[in-house]
Short mmCIF file of C-alpha atoms in Angstrom, two decimals:
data_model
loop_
_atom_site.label_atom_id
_atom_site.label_comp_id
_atom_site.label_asym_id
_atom_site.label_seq_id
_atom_site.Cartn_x
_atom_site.Cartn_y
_atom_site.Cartn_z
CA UNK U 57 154.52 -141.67 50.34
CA UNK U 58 156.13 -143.76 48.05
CA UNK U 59 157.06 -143.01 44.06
CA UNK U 60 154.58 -144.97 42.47
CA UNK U 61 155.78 -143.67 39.01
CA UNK U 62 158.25 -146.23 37.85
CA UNK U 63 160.06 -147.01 35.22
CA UNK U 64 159.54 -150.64 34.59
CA UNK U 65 161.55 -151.57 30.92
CA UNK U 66 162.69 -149.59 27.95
CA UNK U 67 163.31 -149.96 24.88
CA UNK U 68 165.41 -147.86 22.50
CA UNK U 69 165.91 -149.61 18.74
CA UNK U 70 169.54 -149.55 17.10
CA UNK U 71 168.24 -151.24 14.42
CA UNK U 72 165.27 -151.82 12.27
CA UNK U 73 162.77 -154.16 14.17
CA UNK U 74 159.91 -156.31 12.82
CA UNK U 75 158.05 -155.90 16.24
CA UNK U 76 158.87 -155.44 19.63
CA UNK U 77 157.68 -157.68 22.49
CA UNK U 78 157.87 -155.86 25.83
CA UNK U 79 157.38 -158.96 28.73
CA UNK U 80 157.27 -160.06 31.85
CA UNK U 81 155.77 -156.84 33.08
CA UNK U 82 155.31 -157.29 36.88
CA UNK U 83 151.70 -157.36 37.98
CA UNK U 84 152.69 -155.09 41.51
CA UNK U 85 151.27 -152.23 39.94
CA UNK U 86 147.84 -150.39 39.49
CA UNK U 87 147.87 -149.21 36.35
CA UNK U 88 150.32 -149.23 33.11
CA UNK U 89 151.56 -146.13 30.94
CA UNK U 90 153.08 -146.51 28.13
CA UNK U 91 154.83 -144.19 25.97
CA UNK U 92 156.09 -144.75 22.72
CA UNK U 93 158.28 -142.63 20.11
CA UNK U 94 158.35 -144.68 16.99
CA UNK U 95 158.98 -144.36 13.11
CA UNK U 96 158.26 -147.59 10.41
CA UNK U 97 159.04 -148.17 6.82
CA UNK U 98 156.09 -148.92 5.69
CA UNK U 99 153.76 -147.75 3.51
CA UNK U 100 151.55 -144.59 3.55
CA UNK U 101 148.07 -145.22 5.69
CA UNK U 102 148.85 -148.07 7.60
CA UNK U 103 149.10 -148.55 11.20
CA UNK U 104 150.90 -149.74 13.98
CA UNK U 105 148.66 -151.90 17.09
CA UNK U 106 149.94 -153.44 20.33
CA UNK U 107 148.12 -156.69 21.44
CA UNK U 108 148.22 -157.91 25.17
CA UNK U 109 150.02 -161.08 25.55
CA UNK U 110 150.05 -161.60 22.21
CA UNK U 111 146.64 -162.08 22.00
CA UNK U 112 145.10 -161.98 18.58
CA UNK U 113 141.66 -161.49 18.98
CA UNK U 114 139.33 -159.44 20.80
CA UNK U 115 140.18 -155.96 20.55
CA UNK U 116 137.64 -153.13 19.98
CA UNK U 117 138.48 -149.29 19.14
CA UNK U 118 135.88 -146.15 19.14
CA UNK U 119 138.27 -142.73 18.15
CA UNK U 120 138.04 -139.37 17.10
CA UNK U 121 140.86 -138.22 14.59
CA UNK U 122 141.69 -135.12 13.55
CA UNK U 123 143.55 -135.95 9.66
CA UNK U 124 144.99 -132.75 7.61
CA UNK U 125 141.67 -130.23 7.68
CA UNK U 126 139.38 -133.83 7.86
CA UNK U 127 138.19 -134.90 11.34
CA UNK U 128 136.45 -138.28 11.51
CA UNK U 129 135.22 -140.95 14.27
CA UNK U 130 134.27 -144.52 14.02
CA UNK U 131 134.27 -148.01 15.97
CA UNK U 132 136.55 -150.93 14.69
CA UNK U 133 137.19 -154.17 15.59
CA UNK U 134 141.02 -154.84 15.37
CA UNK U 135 143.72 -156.96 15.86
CA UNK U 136 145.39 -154.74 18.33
CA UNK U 137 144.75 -151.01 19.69
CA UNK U 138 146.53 -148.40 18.02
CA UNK U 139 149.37 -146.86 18.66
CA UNK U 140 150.29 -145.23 15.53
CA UNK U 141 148.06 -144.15 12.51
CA UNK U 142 149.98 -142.55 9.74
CA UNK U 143 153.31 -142.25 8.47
CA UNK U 144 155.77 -139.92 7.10
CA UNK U 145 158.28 -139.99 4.05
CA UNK U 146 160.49 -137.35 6.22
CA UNK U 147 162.64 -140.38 8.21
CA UNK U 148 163.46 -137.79 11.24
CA UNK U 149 159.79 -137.50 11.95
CA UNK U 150 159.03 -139.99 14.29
CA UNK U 151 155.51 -140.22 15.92
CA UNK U 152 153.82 -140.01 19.90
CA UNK U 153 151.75 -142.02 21.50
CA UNK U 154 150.85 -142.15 25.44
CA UNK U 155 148.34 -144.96 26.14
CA UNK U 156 147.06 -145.70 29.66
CA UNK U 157 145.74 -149.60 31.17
CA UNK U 158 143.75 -148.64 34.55
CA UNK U 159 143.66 -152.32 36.40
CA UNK U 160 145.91 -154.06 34.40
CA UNK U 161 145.90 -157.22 36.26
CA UNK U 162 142.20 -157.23 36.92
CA UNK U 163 139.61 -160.21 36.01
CA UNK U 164 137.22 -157.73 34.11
CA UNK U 165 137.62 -156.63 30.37
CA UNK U 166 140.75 -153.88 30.27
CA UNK U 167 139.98 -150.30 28.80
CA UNK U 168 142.68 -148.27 27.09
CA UNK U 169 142.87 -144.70 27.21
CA UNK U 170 145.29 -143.75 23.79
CA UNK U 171 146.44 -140.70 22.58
CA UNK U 172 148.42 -140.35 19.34
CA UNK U 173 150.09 -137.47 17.73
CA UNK U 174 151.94 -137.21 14.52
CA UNK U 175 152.76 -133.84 13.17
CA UNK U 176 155.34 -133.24 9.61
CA UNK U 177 154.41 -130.17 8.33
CA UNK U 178 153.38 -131.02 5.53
CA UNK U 179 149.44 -132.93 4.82
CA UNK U 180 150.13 -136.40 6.43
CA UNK U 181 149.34 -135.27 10.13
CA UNK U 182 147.70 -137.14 12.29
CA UNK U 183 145.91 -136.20 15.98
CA UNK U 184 143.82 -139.42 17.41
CA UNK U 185 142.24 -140.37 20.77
CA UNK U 186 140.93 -143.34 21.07
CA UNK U 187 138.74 -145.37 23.55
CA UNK U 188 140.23 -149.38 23.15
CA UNK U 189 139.40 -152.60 25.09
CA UNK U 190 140.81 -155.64 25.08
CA UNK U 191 137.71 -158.07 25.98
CA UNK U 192 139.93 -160.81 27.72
CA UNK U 193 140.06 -161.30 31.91
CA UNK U 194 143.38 -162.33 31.69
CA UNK U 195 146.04 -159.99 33.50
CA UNK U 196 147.88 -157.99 30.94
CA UNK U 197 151.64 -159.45 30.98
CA UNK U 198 153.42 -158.56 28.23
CA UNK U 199 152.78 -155.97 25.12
CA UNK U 200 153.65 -156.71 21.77
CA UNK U 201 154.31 -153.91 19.30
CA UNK U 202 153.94 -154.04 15.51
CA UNK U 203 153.08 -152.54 12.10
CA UNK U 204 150.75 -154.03 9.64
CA UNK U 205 153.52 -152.70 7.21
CA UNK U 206 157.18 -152.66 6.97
CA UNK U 207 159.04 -152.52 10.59
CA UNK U 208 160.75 -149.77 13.17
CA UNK U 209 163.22 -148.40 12.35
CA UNK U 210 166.63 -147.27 14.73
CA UNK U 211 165.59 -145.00 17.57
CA UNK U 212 161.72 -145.77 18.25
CA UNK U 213 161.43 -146.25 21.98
CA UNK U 214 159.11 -147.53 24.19
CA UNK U 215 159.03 -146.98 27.67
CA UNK U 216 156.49 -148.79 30.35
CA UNK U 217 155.70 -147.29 33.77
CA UNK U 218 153.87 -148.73 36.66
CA UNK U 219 151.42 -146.31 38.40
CA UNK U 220 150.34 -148.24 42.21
CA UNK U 221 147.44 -146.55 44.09
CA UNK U 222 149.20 -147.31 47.28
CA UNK P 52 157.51 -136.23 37.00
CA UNK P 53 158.84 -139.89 38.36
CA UNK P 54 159.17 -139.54 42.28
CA UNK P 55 156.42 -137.13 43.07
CA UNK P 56 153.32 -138.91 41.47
CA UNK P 57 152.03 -140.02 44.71
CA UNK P 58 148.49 -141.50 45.71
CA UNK P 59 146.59 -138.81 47.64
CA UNK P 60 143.34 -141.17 48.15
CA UNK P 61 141.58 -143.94 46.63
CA UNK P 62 138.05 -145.54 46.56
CA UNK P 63 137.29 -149.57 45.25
CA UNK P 64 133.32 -149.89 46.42
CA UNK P 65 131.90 -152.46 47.45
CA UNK P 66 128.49 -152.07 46.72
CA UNK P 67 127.10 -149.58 43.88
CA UNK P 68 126.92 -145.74 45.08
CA UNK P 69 125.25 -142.58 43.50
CA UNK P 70 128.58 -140.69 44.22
CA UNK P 71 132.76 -141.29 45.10
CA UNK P 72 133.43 -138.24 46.93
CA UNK P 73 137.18 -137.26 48.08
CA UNK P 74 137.66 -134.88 50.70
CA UNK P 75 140.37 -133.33 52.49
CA UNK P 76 142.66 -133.23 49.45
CA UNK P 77 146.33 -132.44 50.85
CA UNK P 78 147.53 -129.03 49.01
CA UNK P 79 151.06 -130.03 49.29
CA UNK P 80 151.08 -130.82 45.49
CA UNK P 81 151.19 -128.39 42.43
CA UNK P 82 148.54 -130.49 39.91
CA UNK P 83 146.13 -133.66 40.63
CA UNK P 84 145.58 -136.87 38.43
CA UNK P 85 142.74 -138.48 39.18
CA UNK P 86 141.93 -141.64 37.33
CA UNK P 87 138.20 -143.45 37.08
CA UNK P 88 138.13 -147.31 36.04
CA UNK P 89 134.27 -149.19 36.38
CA UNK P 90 130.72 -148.74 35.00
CA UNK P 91 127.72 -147.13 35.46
CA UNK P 92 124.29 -149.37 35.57
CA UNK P 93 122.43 -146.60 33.41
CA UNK P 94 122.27 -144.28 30.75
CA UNK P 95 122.86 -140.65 32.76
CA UNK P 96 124.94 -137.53 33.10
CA UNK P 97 128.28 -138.26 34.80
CA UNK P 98 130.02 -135.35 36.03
CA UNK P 99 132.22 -134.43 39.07
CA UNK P 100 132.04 -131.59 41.35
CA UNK P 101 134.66 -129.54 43.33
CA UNK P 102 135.23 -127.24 46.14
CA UNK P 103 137.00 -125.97 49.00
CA UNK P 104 135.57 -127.45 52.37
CA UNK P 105 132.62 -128.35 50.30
CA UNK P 106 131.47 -129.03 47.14
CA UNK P 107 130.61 -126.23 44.89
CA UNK P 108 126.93 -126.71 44.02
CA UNK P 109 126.50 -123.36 41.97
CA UNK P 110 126.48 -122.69 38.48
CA UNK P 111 130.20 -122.36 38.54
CA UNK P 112 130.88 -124.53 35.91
CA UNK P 113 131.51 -124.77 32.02
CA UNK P 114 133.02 -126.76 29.49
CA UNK P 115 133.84 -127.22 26.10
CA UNK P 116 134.05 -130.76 24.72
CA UNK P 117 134.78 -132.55 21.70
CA UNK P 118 133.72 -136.72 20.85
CA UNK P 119 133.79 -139.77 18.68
CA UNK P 120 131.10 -142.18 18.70
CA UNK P 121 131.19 -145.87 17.36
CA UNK P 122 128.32 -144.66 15.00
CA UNK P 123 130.58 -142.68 13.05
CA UNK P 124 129.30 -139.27 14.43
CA UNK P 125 131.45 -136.61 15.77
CA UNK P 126 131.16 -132.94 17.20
CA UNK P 127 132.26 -130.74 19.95
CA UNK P 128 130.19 -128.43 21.87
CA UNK P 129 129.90 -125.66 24.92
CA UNK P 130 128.12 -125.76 28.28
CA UNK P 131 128.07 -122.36 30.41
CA UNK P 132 126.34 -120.47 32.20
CA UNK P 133 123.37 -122.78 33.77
CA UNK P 134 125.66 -126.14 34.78
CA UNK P 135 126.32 -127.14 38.37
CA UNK P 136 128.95 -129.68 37.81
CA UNK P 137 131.66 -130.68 34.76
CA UNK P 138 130.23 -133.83 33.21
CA UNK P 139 132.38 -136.00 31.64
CA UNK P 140 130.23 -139.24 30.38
CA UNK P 141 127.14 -138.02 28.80
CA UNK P 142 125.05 -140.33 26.51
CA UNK P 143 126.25 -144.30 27.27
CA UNK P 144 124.60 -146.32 29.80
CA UNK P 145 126.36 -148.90 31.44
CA UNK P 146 127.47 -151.94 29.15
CA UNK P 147 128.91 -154.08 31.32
CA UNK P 148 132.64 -153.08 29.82
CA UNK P 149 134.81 -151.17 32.00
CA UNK P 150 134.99 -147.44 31.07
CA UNK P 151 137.90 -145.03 32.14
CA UNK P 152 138.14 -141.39 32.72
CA UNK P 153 141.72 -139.40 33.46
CA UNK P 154 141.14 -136.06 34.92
CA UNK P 155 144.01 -133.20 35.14
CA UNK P 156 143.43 -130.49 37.67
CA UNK P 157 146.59 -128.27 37.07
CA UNK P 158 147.44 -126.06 39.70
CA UNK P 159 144.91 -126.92 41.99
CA UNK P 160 145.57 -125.31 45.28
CA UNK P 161 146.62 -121.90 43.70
CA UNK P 162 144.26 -119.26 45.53
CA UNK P 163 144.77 -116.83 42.81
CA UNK P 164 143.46 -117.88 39.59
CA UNK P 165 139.93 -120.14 38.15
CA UNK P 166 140.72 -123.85 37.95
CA UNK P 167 141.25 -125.17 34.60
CA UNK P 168 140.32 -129.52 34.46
CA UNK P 169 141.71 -131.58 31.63
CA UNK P 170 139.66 -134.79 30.84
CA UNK P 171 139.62 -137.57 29.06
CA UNK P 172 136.97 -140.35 28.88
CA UNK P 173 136.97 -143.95 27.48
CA UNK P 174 133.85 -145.45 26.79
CA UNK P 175 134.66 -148.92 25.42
CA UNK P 176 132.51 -149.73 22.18
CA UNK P 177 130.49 -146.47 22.41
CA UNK P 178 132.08 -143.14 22.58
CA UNK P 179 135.77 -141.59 23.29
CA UNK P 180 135.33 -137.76 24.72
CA UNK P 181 137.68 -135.10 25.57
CA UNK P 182 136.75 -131.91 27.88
CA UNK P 183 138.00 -128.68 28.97
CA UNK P 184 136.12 -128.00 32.10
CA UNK P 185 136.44 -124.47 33.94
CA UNK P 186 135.46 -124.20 37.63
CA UNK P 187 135.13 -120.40 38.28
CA UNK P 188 136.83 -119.76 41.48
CA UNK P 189 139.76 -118.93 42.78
CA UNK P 190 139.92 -120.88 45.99
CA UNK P 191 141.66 -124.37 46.17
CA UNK P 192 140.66 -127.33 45.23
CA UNK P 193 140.07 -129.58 48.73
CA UNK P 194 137.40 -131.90 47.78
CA UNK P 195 136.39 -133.93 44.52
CA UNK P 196 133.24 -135.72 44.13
CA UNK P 197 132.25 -138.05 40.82
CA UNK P 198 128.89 -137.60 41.34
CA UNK P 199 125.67 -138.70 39.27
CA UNK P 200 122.20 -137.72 38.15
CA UNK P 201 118.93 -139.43 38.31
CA UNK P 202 118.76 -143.37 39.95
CA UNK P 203 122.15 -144.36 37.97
CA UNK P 204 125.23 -145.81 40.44
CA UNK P 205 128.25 -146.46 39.93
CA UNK P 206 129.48 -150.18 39.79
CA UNK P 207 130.47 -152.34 42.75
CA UNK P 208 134.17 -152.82 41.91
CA UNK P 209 134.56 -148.92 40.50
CA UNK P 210 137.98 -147.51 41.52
CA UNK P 211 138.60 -143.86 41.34
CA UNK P 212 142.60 -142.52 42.68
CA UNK P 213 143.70 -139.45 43.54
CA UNK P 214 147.65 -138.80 42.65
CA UNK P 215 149.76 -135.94 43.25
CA UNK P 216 151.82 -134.19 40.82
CA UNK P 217 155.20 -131.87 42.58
CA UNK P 218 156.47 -129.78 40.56
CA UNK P 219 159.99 -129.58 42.94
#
């Protein structure tokens, strides 16, 4: 059968970055993974989102996160789904996040399946998983990465695969 | 992983169904992925059932799992000893968003050892789960069923996919 696995873009930074816009993703595919290495500037508690096309609005979160010794869970109405929820003052430490579009180019309302890791030994750790949806019909084109503070710096990557059911 | 994540079977129906059941699962592969995207049209116990040649009905199940819920609650908890299936959307009915479950069966066809299942659900709005689910048996996994309690059904337009995972 054939590899339905494939790489579609990637994106390595050699410099710091206010955002990155990932587009013209093909719509031949099933489903999207995406997996992202990344590291910001910004300031301590704030957060990095992707929207869908650049889409502003609409976005809806329920997650579990495991912060330090605290664990917590709440809904939240965003501007984006998360991809990124803490940061570190260590500026190797970069942080993981694997998110997953089944039926990216449907005409329903796209769920998100997101999982984020940061780890620094020290107390700014962070271990999320989050249920997102984006409550648009449109097919889901292009992603567009940012933080609500500061930008990426050099070496955050973010890779896109397409997964096809046949 | 890229060149061996092929798709084993899928399902879209085409009219709501109590159950998607795969059968016939090819053991060529070392792990499964199986990935759920639709909605359910009540609140129920979703779970999915396994077997080899047919699906194991027994108490051979248990699970620990551990959830979010948009209310701000939280918690983890065990199932043994008394469950005939590993379920994997509990407490939401149906609300019209499109949920998503990912399910991991690692070494699936290994005749040697219990089968350890990886899963994580999506419940847009509502709840976000994850579960460790333990079939106790040591035969291969052949068949796969999302299956359903009570009057619920799954969704017209509910996809599930079966992908293999080879390790060489």
């Amino acid at each position: 059968m054939a590899n339905t696995y494939k790489l579609i873009t990637s994106t390595t930074l050699t410099g710091t970055q206010a955002s990155v816009t990932i587009s013209s993703i093909p719509a031949t595919y099933t489903d999207l993974l995406v997996k992202t290495s990344i590291r910001y500037n910004g300031s301590s508690g704030q957060s990095v989102f992707v929207r869908f096309n650049s889409a502003t609005t609409n976005y809806s979160m329920v997650y579990i996160e495991g912060s330090g010794s605290s664990v917590g869970a709440n809904a939240w109405n965003t501007t984006g789904i998360w991809v990124d929820t803490t940061y570190s003052t260590d500026s190797s430490i970069f942080t993981n996040a694997e998110f997953y579009i089944p039926n990216y180019t449907g005409s329903n309302y796209k769920s998100v399946s997101s999982d984020i890791t940061s780890e620094n030994n020290a107390s700014a750790t962070d271990l999320s998983l989050i249920a997102g949806l984006w409550s648009d019909a449109s097919a889901i084109n292009s992603l567009y990465f940012y933080p609500n503070s500061g930008s990426f710096v050099s070496g955050s990557t973010f890779y896109v695969y397409g997964i096809s059911k046949s | 992983m890229p060149g061996t994540y092929e798709p084993i079977a899928t399902t879209t129906l085409s009219s709501a169904a109590s159950s998607i059941t795969f059968t016939g699962i090819s053991q060529a592969y070392t792990d499964l992925v199986m990935v759920f995207n639709g909605d359910l049209t009540s609140i129920t116990g979703a779970g999915i059932r396994v077997g080899n040649n047919s699906l194991d009905t027994g108490y051979s199940y248990s699970l620990t799992r551990m959830w979010g819920k948009s209310n701000g609650t939280y918690g983890s908890s065990r199932e043994s000893g008394s469950i005939d299936s590993l379920r994997y959307d509990y407490w939401a009915a149906g609300n019209g968003n499109p949920r998503n479950a990912i399910f991991h069966f690692q070494n699936y066809s290994n005749t040697t050892t219990n089968k350890t299942i990886l899963i994580r659900t999506n419940i847009p709005s509502t709840e976000v789960l994850a579960t460790v689910g333990l079939w106790r048996s040591t035969s291969a996994i052949n068949q796969i069923s999302l299956m359903l309690s009570g009057a619920t059904t799954y969704t017209a337009g509910s996809t599930a996919t079966i992908y293999g995972i080879k390790a060489a």
